[in-house]
């Protein structure tokens, strides 16, 4: 079965694909595409005689990444073990207080009574890379704290089982500390370096060690995610594809298994496109890995609460609702996904700012394309699939002559044809920073948590202000589309001082929900060390460990918990360690 996005692009009515296709999928060759497949049993089965597959990357857990000619993608349906075929999706970075302000003052000090520093535990950063020359990631004896570094964006020798990037060991990095040309991996953005500093920085770049991270003796596994040859940062928010993140997840968990070490994994990316219910391919992959080893995966709730990128409502029979979307001048395309129940039947009309309208579009048409002046309006109504629990309707606007789409207020007009439930949610493409060049005019702040933060087993983290009394205005809100409680917990995410790629200052202030997530990932390192390495409970990871940080979270008397903003409360590492020590001692 082909995903709705894949159907839409394979049925694109023009001979030349829109530039937006490449921006949304990261595919660079119009004739050679990457697709992510879900399969059962094995891919080692007879394939059609005329099918050519250039490259196969087995991700495990029933997922694989294939590279093949565009005109042969539909041939994959002839392989009986392949259940679902999807396009890659481009993610976005989610970084828009000191450690002593998360109930963790001096926790990592030997005199704290707990003796935990993250030693013997792996911290995995799946992000924009790391400045491995920064003193915070170098031991006092001058050796690196990084056990492995895989830069997916440069040429070299990739890890076994993969086909892109270059892998470097601790020995390689130690040599490169004297000759950086030996390890030409650079964090141009600084996002990954900052999050590593919050979670595991040892503070050595400051002679007073004022900016020490949560777990300053943990070992690092760093993956700079992205496509090979795409190591230049094109924007401050546009990130890698979900497929590169899935490869990184497999890589870091395999290393942890190889060395028999628990691991805390931090993913610093999010995306709006999806059902926000834990059923995306990336979320299902995270969930499967989370039960396969002593793993805790941490993701941020995203920064979409104040970006006007979501709207929800309820439609009654024969009711017509008009949803207004403002699109500023200069926008090359617009992409949104509407999610609803399969039991309801909606009709959709799209109206341009100049008043032109499409015909009423319904699910029986599956794919429709309508030209309004120079803007092509494409819709796809999805079928039931292994990665969705509702009907997805894709809305895609693109200018056919390479000019920006018409600016002004566009209207998405919904008509209730047959309605039993009537609920719907629409998410526009993720927007970062303070620029809202595309926005719903009457947005909904709830359910603005980004994917993969709606994963069942990942710990999703909201960002609060420095005083711990207010949630950050940008922090993504829950719950999930089905009402599942997310985010799980909150932590400081505004003006957090951490390691910087700026050699002149070494430390800078960072803001964003991924900064908050780094505190939680660091906290897990301490708890994993105490529970598994010190106490000896080999099962104290994953959901069991998440329960401790939820149970011991700080909660304000004036607020009812759990809630859509804070989850179960604010992270308190000290209370979680105290709870564990009482239980086991």
Coordinates of N, CA and C in Angstrom, one line a residue, residues 1-3 35-40 76-77 80-87 385-387:
X1 N 0.8 -1.2 0.0 CA 0.0 0.0 0.0 C 0.9 1.2 0.0
X2 N 0.5 2.2 -0.8 CA 1.3 3.5 -0.9 C 0.7 4.5 0.1
X3 N 1.6 5.2 0.7 CA 1.1 6.3 1.6 C 0.4 7.4 0.9
X35 N 12.4 5.4 -0.4 CA 11.2 5.1 0.2 C 11.4 4.2 1.5
X36 N 10.6 4.5 2.5 CA 10.6 3.7 3.7 C 9.5 2.7 3.6
X37 N 9.8 1.4 3.9 CA 8.8 0.4 3.8 C 8.7 -0.3 5.2
X38 N 7.4 -0.7 5.4 CA 7.2 -1.6 6.5 C 6.9 -3.0 6.0
X39 N 7.6 -4.0 6.5 CA 7.5 -5.4 5.9 C 7.3 -6.4 7.1
X40 N 6.8 -7.5 6.7 CA 6.7 -8.6 7.7 C 7.6 -9.8 7.2
X76 N 6.8 -2.4 -6.0 CA 7.0 -2.9 -4.7 C 5.8 -3.6 -4.1
X77 N 4.6 -3.1 -4.6 CA 3.4 -3.8 -4.1 C 3.3 -5.2 -4.5
X80 N 5.0 -9.6 -1.6 CA 3.9 -9.9 -0.7 C 4.2 -9.5 0.8
X81 N 5.5 -9.5 1.1 CA 5.9 -9.2 2.5 C 5.9 -7.7 2.8
X82 N 5.8 -6.8 1.8 CA 5.8 -5.4 2.0 C 4.4 -4.9 2.3
X83 N 4.2 -4.3 3.5 CA 2.8 -3.9 3.9 C 2.5 -2.4 3.5
X84 N 3.6 -1.6 3.6 CA 3.3 -0.1 3.5 C 4.5 0.5 2.9
X85 N 4.4 1.5 2.0 CA 5.5 2.2 1.4 C 5.3 3.7 1.6
X86 N 6.3 4.4 2.1 CA 6.2 5.8 2.4 C 7.3 6.6 1.9
X87 N 7.1 7.9 1.7 CA 8.2 8.9 1.4 C 8.9 9.3 2.7
X385 N -4.3 2.2 7.0 CA -3.0 1.8 6.8 C -2.4 1.3 8.1
X386 N -1.2 0.7 8.1 CA -0.6 0.2 9.4 C -0.1 1.4 10.2
X387 N 0.0 2.6 9.7 CA 0.6 3.7 10.4 C -0.4 4.8 10.7

